[in-house]
Amino acid sequence: MICLGIEGTAHSIGVGIVKEFKKKCKVLTNLIKIYRSEQGGIHPREAANHHAIYLADLIKESLKKAKVEARDIDLVSFSRGPGLGPCLRTAATAARALSLTLNKPIIGVNHCVAHLEIGRGTLDGCNDPVLLYTSGANTQVIAFAEGRYRVFGETLDIGIGNCLDKFGRTVGLDFPAGPKIEQLALNGGNYYNLPYTIKGMDIAFSGLLTAAEQYYKKHKNLEDICYSIQETTFAALTEVTERAMAHTEKNEVLLGGGVAANKRLRNMVATMASERGASFYVPSKDLCIDNGAMIAWLGILMYNSGVHMEIKDSIIDQRFRTDMVDVTWRE
Ligand code: ATP
Ligand code: FE2
């Protein structure tokens, strides 16, 4: 089965074409176009317009690159949520048009669950992981328990990527600031005491962000502050992930989301995993960030497990929670 997936929850519009091969996911193509505003933030309607402008060409280019004829597509999938309404609607509208034109079934999938399934689908040995999903808007620790993907911990305010980008904006770094903060932190070493906020299994970053901004105003020591931000936030993320692993008795950990590109975060989580005798997994970068291939792959899993959707039911859900999905494709 070949599926074309459209991802459009926020900044990125992505089109991926994947094929199922021996129960694993073979990515035929995975193209992404990222909207950037001059000010660095995201204006939902402008992002949606950006997606609308590029989507038709992305689809054509994807088919060409994958060497797949449109008629060979068996299924069309799209990200139903969570995300920004105008962006989600643009992706869903394109998916409906494609499904009707090709006369092929359509399926809407949960974006966060797709981040986890693409790891299971593409990485050997990654079967039942705890996912640490760290992106701009999202920060969640997700694992499978009793028929559903459950959120064991999450941010109470902003996503970790958002925290890094906001700090970057205050101190004059270009968007996205995450990679720049990673570079600057390499030259830092003096630790500034920043708020380490964990409540139960949940995390908060906005207090730390304010404190880091104040340190910067006072000391201007950007490298040390970047170092301190990474050490503090990544330690908190690793702690919550470890507690979820202990609680669920799972011995695999998977990273996902744009912040998973960060070597210090990878290193901390990998160390925690090895100290517990657990396995550590991280997909290739284009499968970590928001992408169409993960949406296509989850579409295949759901469709093959019997989930079928009519066009009239293919509505978006801005607040589509991870644990709302009935996981019909796992035992
Ligand atoms: P979502 O809609 O899932 O929240 P997103 O639109 O934020 O996703 P992603 O590509 O998953 O998109 O993540 C982007 C985030 O990743 C940005 O906040 C960026 O600063 C951060 N990021 C990228 N590379 C690094 C890095 N090396 N270190 C830290 N953060 C990084
Ligand atoms: Fe994402």
mmCIF file of C-alpha atoms and ligand atoms in Angstrom:
data_model
loop_
_atom_site.group_PDB
_atom_site.id
_atom_site.type_symbol
_atom_site.label_atom_id
_atom_site.label_comp_id
_atom_site.label_asym_id
_atom_site.label_seq_id
_atom_site.Cartn_x
_atom_site.Cartn_y
_atom_site.Cartn_z
ATOM 1 C CA MET A 1 0.000 0.000 0.000
ATOM 2 C CA ILE A 2 1.231 3.503 -0.910
ATOM 3 C CA CYS A 3 0.015 6.542 0.996
ATOM 4 C CA LEU A 4 0.492 10.253 0.380
ATOM 5 C CA GLY A 5 0.433 12.235 3.629
ATOM 6 C CA ILE A 6 0.000 15.981 4.059
ATOM 7 C CA GLU A 7 1.262 17.642 7.240
ATOM 8 C CA GLY A 8 0.237 21.208 7.993
ATOM 9 C CA THR A 9 -0.182 21.833 11.706
ATOM 10 C CA ALA A 10 1.941 24.982 12.025
ATOM 11 C CA HIS A 11 5.077 26.431 10.357
ATOM 12 C CA SER A 12 5.702 23.603 7.939
ATOM 13 C CA ILE A 13 3.802 22.214 5.026
ATOM 14 C CA GLY A 14 5.021 18.734 4.222
ATOM 15 C CA VAL A 15 4.161 16.065 1.696
ATOM 16 C CA GLY A 16 5.413 12.527 2.151
ATOM 17 C CA ILE A 17 4.860 9.364 0.165
ATOM 18 C CA VAL A 18 5.491 6.083 1.959
ATOM 19 C CA LYS A 19 5.044 2.423 1.244
ATOM 20 C CA GLU A 20 4.490 -0.466 3.589
ATOM 21 C CA PHE A 21 7.105 -3.164 3.240
ATOM 22 C CA LYS A 22 7.154 -6.159 5.603
ATOM 23 C CA LYS A 23 5.259 -4.165 8.249
ATOM 24 C CA LYS A 24 7.904 -1.429 8.165
ATOM 25 C CA CYS A 25 7.752 2.024 6.637
ATOM 26 C CA LYS A 26 9.696 2.754 3.474
ATOM 27 C CA VAL A 27 9.878 6.484 2.807
ATOM 28 C CA LEU A 28 9.748 7.169 -0.943
ATOM 29 C CA THR A 29 9.834 10.933 -0.579
ATOM 30 C CA ASN A 30 9.433 13.512 2.157
ATOM 31 C CA LEU A 31 9.374 17.173 1.099
ATOM 32 C CA ILE A 32 8.983 20.073 3.510
ATOM 33 C CA LYS A 33 8.567 23.798 3.008
ATOM 34 C CA ILE A 34 8.828 26.068 6.051
ATOM 35 C CA TYR A 35 7.040 29.385 6.521
ATOM 36 C CA ARG A 36 9.107 32.087 8.179
ATOM 37 C CA SER A 37 7.818 35.501 9.185
ATOM 38 C CA GLU A 38 10.007 38.587 9.367
ATOM 39 C CA GLN A 39 9.385 39.013 13.096
ATOM 40 C CA GLY A 40 10.117 35.379 13.866
ATOM 41 C CA GLY A 41 6.715 34.428 15.284
ATOM 42 C CA ILE A 42 3.883 32.705 13.480
ATOM 43 C CA HIS A 43 0.812 34.404 12.039
ATOM 44 C CA PRO A 44 -1.674 31.533 11.494
ATOM 45 C CA ARG A 45 -3.412 33.007 8.447
ATOM 46 C CA GLU A 46 -0.151 33.977 6.759
ATOM 47 C CA ALA A 47 1.259 30.515 7.431
ATOM 48 C CA ALA A 48 -1.886 28.978 5.933
ATOM 49 C CA ASN A 49 -1.540 31.191 2.841
ATOM 50 C CA HIS A 50 2.065 30.067 2.536
ATOM 51 C CA HIS A 51 0.952 26.430 2.688
ATOM 52 C CA ALA A 52 -1.764 27.027 0.069
ATOM 53 C CA ILE A 53 0.765 28.601 -2.302
ATOM 54 C CA TYR A 54 3.231 25.705 -2.169
ATOM 55 C CA LEU A 55 1.049 22.654 -1.635
ATOM 56 C CA ALA A 56 0.039 21.838 -5.227
ATOM 57 C CA ASP A 57 3.654 22.039 -6.449
ATOM 58 C CA LEU A 58 4.896 20.014 -3.462
ATOM 59 C CA ILE A 59 2.456 17.238 -4.325
ATOM 60 C CA LYS A 60 3.515 17.208 -7.991
ATOM 61 C CA GLU A 61 7.202 17.259 -7.049
ATOM 62 C CA SER A 62 6.700 14.458 -4.506
ATOM 63 C CA LEU A 63 5.081 12.171 -7.072
ATOM 64 C CA LYS A 64 7.899 12.885 -9.504
ATOM 65 C CA LYS A 65 10.640 12.285 -6.928
ATOM 66 C CA ALA A 66 9.004 9.102 -5.638
ATOM 67 C CA LYS A 67 8.543 7.907 -9.236
ATOM 68 C CA VAL A 68 4.915 7.206 -8.415
ATOM 69 C CA GLU A 69 1.943 7.937 -10.679
ATOM 70 C CA ALA A 70 -0.984 9.699 -9.002
ATOM 71 C CA ARG A 71 -3.193 6.699 -9.776
ATOM 72 C CA ASP A 72 -0.826 4.430 -7.789
ATOM 73 C CA ILE A 73 -1.604 6.266 -4.556
ATOM 74 C CA ASP A 74 -3.871 3.985 -2.489
ATOM 75 C CA LEU A 75 -4.631 6.346 0.376
ATOM 76 C CA VAL A 76 -4.474 10.055 1.211
ATOM 77 C CA SER A 77 -3.850 11.122 4.801
ATOM 78 C CA PHE A 78 -3.558 14.478 6.553
ATOM 79 C CA SER A 79 -2.871 15.870 10.017
ATOM 80 C CA ARG A 80 -6.219 16.450 11.741
ATOM 81 C CA GLY A 81 -4.635 18.182 14.744
ATOM 82 C CA PRO A 82 -3.507 19.439 17.146
ATOM 83 C CA GLY A 83 -2.421 22.659 15.506
ATOM 84 C CA LEU A 84 -3.422 26.050 14.170
ATOM 85 C CA GLY A 85 -6.903 26.117 12.592
ATOM 86 C CA PRO A 86 -6.085 27.931 9.327
ATOM 87 C CA CYS A 87 -3.035 25.719 8.676
ATOM 88 C CA LEU A 88 -4.900 22.490 9.462
ATOM 89 C CA ARG A 89 -7.803 23.534 7.232
ATOM 90 C CA THR A 90 -5.493 24.186 4.287
ATOM 91 C CA ALA A 91 -3.885 20.738 4.550
ATOM 92 C CA ALA A 92 -7.249 19.011 5.053
ATOM 93 C CA THR A 93 -8.829 20.804 2.086
ATOM 94 C CA ALA A 94 -5.980 19.738 -0.173
ATOM 95 C CA ALA A 95 -6.260 16.151 1.099
ATOM 96 C CA ARG A 96 -10.009 16.095 0.395
ATOM 97 C CA ALA A 97 -9.512 17.474 -3.110
ATOM 98 C CA LEU A 98 -6.846 14.872 -3.820
ATOM 99 C CA SER A 99 -8.917 12.037 -2.388
ATOM 100 C CA LEU A 100 -11.944 13.012 -4.512
ATOM 101 C CA THR A 101 -9.896 13.552 -7.665
ATOM 102 C CA LEU A 102 -8.074 10.225 -7.365
ATOM 103 C CA ASN A 103 -11.134 8.481 -5.978
ATOM 104 C CA LYS A 104 -9.017 7.076 -3.139
ATOM 105 C CA PRO A 105 -9.855 6.871 0.585
ATOM 106 C CA ILE A 106 -8.946 9.671 2.978
ATOM 107 C CA ILE A 107 -7.870 9.481 6.607
ATOM 108 C CA GLY A 108 -7.113 12.198 9.189
ATOM 109 C CA VAL A 109 -4.493 11.381 11.812
ATOM 110 C CA ASN A 110 -3.170 12.719 15.100
ATOM 111 C CA HIS A 111 0.077 14.641 14.663
ATOM 112 C CA CYS A 112 1.654 13.651 18.013
ATOM 113 C CA VAL A 113 0.914 9.955 17.548
ATOM 114 C CA ALA A 114 2.495 10.212 14.068
ATOM 115 C CA HIS A 115 5.770 11.402 15.661
ATOM 116 C CA LEU A 116 5.849 8.186 17.688
ATOM 117 C CA GLU A 117 4.745 5.800 14.955
ATOM 118 C CA ILE A 118 7.357 6.980 12.461
ATOM 119 C CA GLY A 119 10.027 5.905 14.965
ATOM 120 C CA ARG A 120 8.458 2.473 15.359
ATOM 121 C CA GLY A 121 7.959 2.233 11.609
ATOM 122 C CA THR A 122 11.477 3.100 10.511
ATOM 123 C CA LEU A 123 13.851 2.063 13.311
ATOM 124 C CA ASP A 124 14.757 -1.579 13.866
ATOM 125 C CA GLY A 125 14.202 -2.668 17.452
ATOM 126 C CA CYS A 126 12.039 0.332 18.305
ATOM 127 C CA ASN A 127 8.823 -1.452 19.204
ATOM 128 C CA ASP A 128 7.330 -0.019 22.362
ATOM 129 C CA PRO A 129 9.112 3.216 23.224
ATOM 130 C CA VAL A 130 8.451 6.090 25.561
ATOM 131 C CA LEU A 131 8.508 9.113 23.234
ATOM 132 C CA LEU A 132 10.017 12.390 24.348
ATOM 133 C CA TYR A 133 8.422 14.745 21.835
ATOM 134 C CA THR A 134 10.053 18.151 21.875
ATOM 135 C CA SER A 135 9.162 20.688 19.209
ATOM 136 C CA GLY A 136 8.291 24.375 18.988
ATOM 137 C CA ALA A 137 4.726 24.215 20.226
ATOM 138 C CA ASN A 138 4.678 20.744 21.793
ATOM 139 C CA THR A 139 6.464 19.093 24.670
ATOM 140 C CA GLN A 140 5.057 15.743 25.749
ATOM 141 C CA VAL A 141 6.168 12.397 27.104
ATOM 142 C CA ILE A 142 3.987 9.772 25.433
ATOM 143 C CA ALA A 143 3.743 5.990 25.794
ATOM 144 C CA PHE A 144 1.326 3.209 24.962
ATOM 145 C CA ALA A 145 -0.708 1.899 27.877
ATOM 146 C CA GLU A 146 -4.009 0.029 27.970
ATOM 147 C CA GLY A 147 -5.033 0.553 24.350
ATOM 148 C CA ARG A 148 -4.079 4.204 23.998
ATOM 149 C CA TYR A 149 -1.152 6.526 23.680
ATOM 150 C CA ARG A 150 -1.160 8.344 26.984
ATOM 151 C CA VAL A 151 0.538 11.578 27.884
ATOM 152 C CA PHE A 152 2.595 10.889 30.991
ATOM 153 C CA GLY A 153 4.004 14.373 31.243
ATOM 154 C CA GLU A 154 3.807 17.605 29.300
ATOM 155 C CA THR A 155 4.507 21.284 29.416
ATOM 156 C CA LEU A 156 2.143 23.364 31.497
ATOM 157 C CA ASP A 157 2.888 26.506 29.523
ATOM 158 C CA ILE A 158 5.081 26.797 26.402
ATOM 159 C CA GLY A 159 6.882 24.158 24.342
ATOM 160 C CA ILE A 160 10.635 23.792 24.846
ATOM 161 C CA GLY A 161 11.355 24.937 21.251
ATOM 162 C CA ASN A 162 9.176 27.969 21.824
ATOM 163 C CA CYS A 163 11.098 28.731 25.023
ATOM 164 C CA LEU A 164 14.413 28.601 23.128
ATOM 165 C CA ASP A 165 13.053 30.693 20.232
ATOM 166 C CA LYS A 166 11.556 33.309 22.570
ATOM 167 C CA PHE A 167 14.821 33.664 24.457
ATOM 168 C CA GLY A 168 16.605 33.945 21.100
ATOM 169 C CA ARG A 169 14.258 36.696 19.990
ATOM 170 C CA THR A 170 14.914 38.704 23.183
ATOM 171 C CA VAL A 171 18.681 38.503 22.778
ATOM 172 C CA GLY A 172 18.667 39.098 19.006
ATOM 173 C CA LEU A 173 19.257 35.601 17.585
ATOM 174 C CA ASP A 174 17.645 34.705 14.267
ATOM 175 C CA PHE A 175 14.671 32.315 14.175
ATOM 176 C CA PRO A 176 14.815 29.399 14.843
ATOM 177 C CA ALA A 177 17.105 30.050 17.791
ATOM 178 C CA GLY A 178 17.463 26.444 18.986
ATOM 179 C CA PRO A 179 20.482 25.564 16.780
ATOM 180 C CA LYS A 180 22.199 28.879 17.615
ATOM 181 C CA ILE A 181 21.697 28.372 21.333
ATOM 182 C CA GLU A 182 23.211 24.902 20.948
ATOM 183 C CA GLN A 183 26.330 26.396 19.319
ATOM 184 C CA LEU A 184 26.672 29.201 21.879
ATOM 185 C CA ALA A 185 26.245 26.753 24.770
ATOM 186 C CA LEU A 186 29.317 24.839 23.592
ATOM 187 C CA ASN A 187 31.449 27.795 24.688
ATOM 188 C CA GLY A 188 29.606 28.299 27.973
ATOM 189 C CA GLY A 189 30.430 26.546 31.223
ATOM 190 C CA ASN A 190 29.400 28.723 34.143
ATOM 191 C CA TYR A 191 26.034 27.620 35.394
ATOM 192 C CA TYR A 192 23.419 30.238 36.262
ATOM 193 C CA ASN A 193 20.827 28.934 38.649
ATOM 194 C CA LEU A 194 17.559 28.858 36.689
ATOM 195 C CA PRO A 195 14.118 27.698 37.926
ATOM 196 C CA TYR A 196 13.758 23.923 37.489
ATOM 197 C CA THR A 197 10.001 23.487 37.443
ATOM 198 C CA ILE A 198 8.512 20.007 37.572
ATOM 199 C CA LYS A 199 5.032 19.514 38.989
ATOM 200 C CA GLY A 200 4.184 15.860 39.281
ATOM 201 C CA MET A 201 5.153 14.672 35.805
ATOM 202 C CA ASP A 202 4.586 18.028 34.104
ATOM 203 C CA ILE A 203 7.098 20.745 33.303
ATOM 204 C CA ALA A 204 6.957 24.529 32.983
ATOM 205 C CA PHE A 205 9.391 26.771 31.116
ATOM 206 C CA SER A 206 8.083 30.328 31.299
ATOM 207 C CA GLY A 207 9.618 31.090 34.719
ATOM 208 C CA LEU A 208 12.984 29.885 33.465
ATOM 209 C CA LEU A 209 12.598 32.002 30.332
ATOM 210 C CA THR A 210 11.981 35.183 32.351
ATOM 211 C CA ALA A 211 14.909 34.424 34.671
ATOM 212 C CA ALA A 212 17.233 33.760 31.712
ATOM 213 C CA GLU A 213 16.195 37.043 30.092
ATOM 214 C CA GLN A 214 16.911 38.893 33.337
ATOM 215 C CA TYR A 215 20.349 37.279 33.664
ATOM 216 C CA TYR A 216 21.080 38.369 30.120
ATOM 217 C CA LYS A 217 20.108 42.000 30.815
ATOM 218 C CA LYS A 218 22.384 42.021 33.846
ATOM 219 C CA HIS A 219 25.408 39.944 32.797
ATOM 220 C CA LYS A 220 25.293 39.822 28.963
ATOM 221 C CA ASN A 221 27.069 36.505 29.186
ATOM 222 C CA LEU A 222 25.152 34.834 26.386
ATOM 223 C CA GLU A 223 27.214 31.645 26.110
ATOM 224 C CA ASP A 224 26.908 30.806 29.815
ATOM 225 C CA ILE A 225 23.197 31.576 29.831
ATOM 226 C CA CYS A 226 22.586 29.390 26.756
ATOM 227 C CA TYR A 227 24.549 26.631 28.472
ATOM 228 C CA SER A 228 22.456 27.036 31.641
ATOM 229 C CA ILE A 229 19.157 27.046 29.740
ATOM 230 C CA GLN A 230 20.064 23.792 27.974
ATOM 231 C CA GLU A 231 21.375 22.075 31.107
ATOM 232 C CA THR A 232 18.272 22.988 33.119
ATOM 233 C CA THR A 233 15.500 22.366 30.588
ATOM 234 C CA PHE A 234 17.030 19.185 29.150
ATOM 235 C CA ALA A 235 17.640 17.736 32.617
ATOM 236 C CA ALA A 236 13.982 18.336 33.504
ATOM 237 C CA LEU A 237 12.837 16.696 30.242
ATOM 238 C CA THR A 238 15.128 13.727 30.846
ATOM 239 C CA GLU A 239 13.898 13.359 34.433
ATOM 240 C CA VAL A 240 10.237 13.217 33.424
ATOM 241 C CA THR A 241 11.043 10.783 30.605
ATOM 242 C CA GLU A 242 12.894 8.520 33.002
ATOM 243 C CA ARG A 243 10.021 8.542 35.452
ATOM 244 C CA ALA A 244 7.606 7.597 32.654
ATOM 245 C CA MET A 245 9.919 4.712 31.691
ATOM 246 C CA ALA A 246 10.096 3.493 35.271
ATOM 247 C CA HIS A 247 6.344 3.781 35.723
ATOM 248 C CA THR A 248 5.438 1.970 32.489
ATOM 249 C CA GLU A 249 8.350 -0.492 32.812
ATOM 250 C CA LYS A 250 9.428 0.208 29.236
ATOM 251 C CA ASN A 251 13.008 -0.152 28.135
ATOM 252 C CA GLU A 252 13.059 1.899 24.939
ATOM 253 C CA VAL A 253 13.174 5.659 24.599
ATOM 254 C CA LEU A 254 12.547 7.566 21.377
ATOM 255 C CA LEU A 255 13.123 11.232 20.572
ATOM 256 C CA GLY A 256 10.952 13.253 18.204
ATOM 257 C CA GLY A 257 10.297 16.887 17.249
ATOM 258 C CA GLY A 258 12.688 19.585 16.031
ATOM 259 C CA VAL A 259 14.557 19.956 19.348
ATOM 260 C CA ALA A 260 15.628 16.298 19.053
ATOM 261 C CA ALA A 261 18.305 17.590 16.664
ATOM 262 C CA ASN A 262 20.130 18.954 19.729
ATOM 263 C CA LYS A 263 23.224 16.894 20.599
ATOM 264 C CA ARG A 264 23.187 17.813 24.280
ATOM 265 C CA LEU A 265 19.579 16.650 24.646
ATOM 266 C CA ARG A 266 20.366 13.434 22.765
ATOM 267 C CA ASN A 267 23.372 12.881 24.936
ATOM 268 C CA MET A 268 21.481 13.353 28.214
ATOM 269 C CA VAL A 269 18.631 11.051 27.202
ATOM 270 C CA ALA A 270 21.036 8.446 25.790
ATOM 271 C CA THR A 271 23.020 8.467 29.051
ATOM 272 C CA MET A 272 19.844 8.049 31.102
ATOM 273 C CA ALA A 273 18.800 5.150 28.845
ATOM 274 C CA SER A 274 22.129 3.366 29.087
ATOM 275 C CA GLU A 275 22.196 3.733 32.885
ATOM 276 C CA ARG A 276 18.808 1.998 32.976
ATOM 277 C CA GLY A 277 19.884 -0.682 30.487
ATOM 278 C CA ALA A 278 17.365 0.705 27.982
ATOM 279 C CA SER A 279 17.690 1.374 24.237
ATOM 280 C CA PHE A 280 17.837 4.861 22.802
ATOM 281 C CA TYR A 281 16.375 5.774 19.389
ATOM 282 C CA VAL A 282 16.215 8.895 17.306
ATOM 283 C CA PRO A 283 14.894 9.045 13.726
ATOM 284 C CA SER A 284 16.739 10.934 10.969
ATOM 285 C CA LYS A 285 16.257 14.709 11.157
ATOM 286 C CA ASP A 286 13.702 14.930 8.332
ATOM 287 C CA LEU A 287 11.536 12.397 10.205
ATOM 288 C CA CYS A 288 11.974 14.183 13.579
ATOM 289 C CA ILE A 289 10.644 17.541 12.451
ATOM 290 C CA ASP A 290 7.075 17.977 11.240
ATOM 291 C CA ASN A 291 6.833 15.992 8.005
ATOM 292 C CA GLY A 292 4.382 14.356 5.632
ATOM 293 C CA ALA A 293 5.964 10.886 5.751
ATOM 294 C CA MET A 294 4.944 10.339 9.386
ATOM 295 C CA ILE A 295 1.378 11.397 8.547
ATOM 296 C CA ALA A 296 1.338 9.002 5.580
ATOM 297 C CA TRP A 297 2.668 6.117 7.681
ATOM 298 C CA LEU A 298 0.116 6.562 10.464
ATOM 299 C CA GLY A 299 -2.557 6.723 7.728
ATOM 300 C CA ILE A 300 -1.488 3.275 6.513
ATOM 301 C CA LEU A 301 -1.465 1.805 10.033
ATOM 302 C CA MET A 302 -4.935 3.131 10.784
ATOM 303 C CA TYR A 303 -6.446 2.223 7.424
ATOM 304 C CA ASN A 304 -5.101 -1.332 7.535
ATOM 305 C CA SER A 305 -6.507 -1.776 11.024
ATOM 306 C CA GLY A 306 -9.993 -0.982 9.727
ATOM 307 C CA VAL A 307 -10.360 2.760 10.371
ATOM 308 C CA HIS A 308 -12.197 4.259 7.405
ATOM 309 C CA MET A 309 -13.304 7.860 7.090
ATOM 310 C CA GLU A 310 -15.862 9.591 4.862
ATOM 311 C CA ILE A 311 -15.113 13.021 3.386
ATOM 312 C CA LYS A 312 -17.825 14.523 5.585
ATOM 313 C CA ASP A 313 -16.051 13.148 8.678
ATOM 314 C CA SER A 314 -12.629 14.395 7.648
ATOM 315 C CA ILE A 315 -12.834 17.436 9.871
ATOM 316 C CA ILE A 316 -9.914 19.022 11.671
ATOM 317 C CA ASP A 317 -9.547 19.271 15.447
ATOM 318 C CA GLN A 318 -7.261 22.016 16.762
ATOM 319 C CA ARG A 319 -7.241 20.424 20.202
ATOM 320 C CA PHE A 320 -6.924 16.799 19.124
ATOM 321 C CA ARG A 321 -5.378 15.166 22.185
ATOM 322 C CA THR A 322 -2.965 12.257 21.922
ATOM 323 C CA ASP A 323 -5.081 10.100 24.245
ATOM 324 C CA MET A 324 -8.273 10.673 22.215
ATOM 325 C CA VAL A 325 -7.029 8.269 19.543
ATOM 326 C CA ASP A 326 -8.355 4.726 19.695
ATOM 327 C CA VAL A 327 -5.213 2.727 18.858
ATOM 328 C CA THR A 328 -6.670 -0.035 16.708
ATOM 329 C CA TRP A 329 -3.380 -1.080 15.078
ATOM 330 C CA ARG A 330 -1.570 -2.335 18.191
ATOM 331 C CA GLU A 331 -2.256 -5.266 20.432
HETATM 332 P P1 ATP B 1 5.128 21.373 16.189
HETATM 333 O O1 ATP B 1 4.019 21.871 15.315
HETATM 334 O O2 ATP B 1 5.153 19.905 16.303
HETATM 335 O O3 ATP B 1 5.210 22.055 17.496
HETATM 336 P P2 ATP B 1 7.240 22.971 15.004
HETATM 337 O O4 ATP B 1 6.484 23.714 13.973
HETATM 338 O O5 ATP B 1 7.689 23.727 16.166
HETATM 339 O O6 ATP B 1 6.483 21.659 15.410
HETATM 340 P P3 ATP B 1 9.703 21.409 14.534
HETATM 341 O O7 ATP B 1 10.469 21.438 13.270
HETATM 342 O O8 ATP B 1 9.303 20.092 15.058
HETATM 343 O O9 ATP B 1 8.506 22.383 14.227
HETATM 344 O O10 ATP B 1 10.586 22.102 15.667
HETATM 345 C C1 ATP B 1 11.107 23.390 15.522
HETATM 346 C C2 ATP B 1 11.790 23.764 16.820
HETATM 347 O O11 ATP B 1 12.993 23.006 16.974
HETATM 348 C C3 ATP B 1 12.187 25.228 16.889
HETATM 349 O O12 ATP B 1 11.721 25.732 18.118
HETATM 350 C C4 ATP B 1 13.717 25.198 16.855
HETATM 351 O O13 ATP B 1 14.327 26.243 17.583
HETATM 352 C C5 ATP B 1 14.007 23.848 17.473
HETATM 353 N N1 ATP B 1 15.327 23.304 17.099
HETATM 354 C C6 ATP B 1 15.759 22.956 15.873
HETATM 355 N N2 ATP B 1 17.057 22.529 15.922
HETATM 356 C C7 ATP B 1 17.436 22.616 17.232
HETATM 357 C C8 ATP B 1 18.643 22.344 17.944
HETATM 358 N N3 ATP B 1 19.727 21.911 17.325
HETATM 359 N N4 ATP B 1 18.647 22.553 19.271
HETATM 360 C C9 ATP B 1 17.542 22.996 19.918
HETATM 361 N N5 ATP B 1 16.389 23.282 19.304
HETATM 362 C C10 ATP B 1 16.321 23.096 17.979
HETATM 363 FE FE FE2 B 2 5.372 18.108 15.502
#
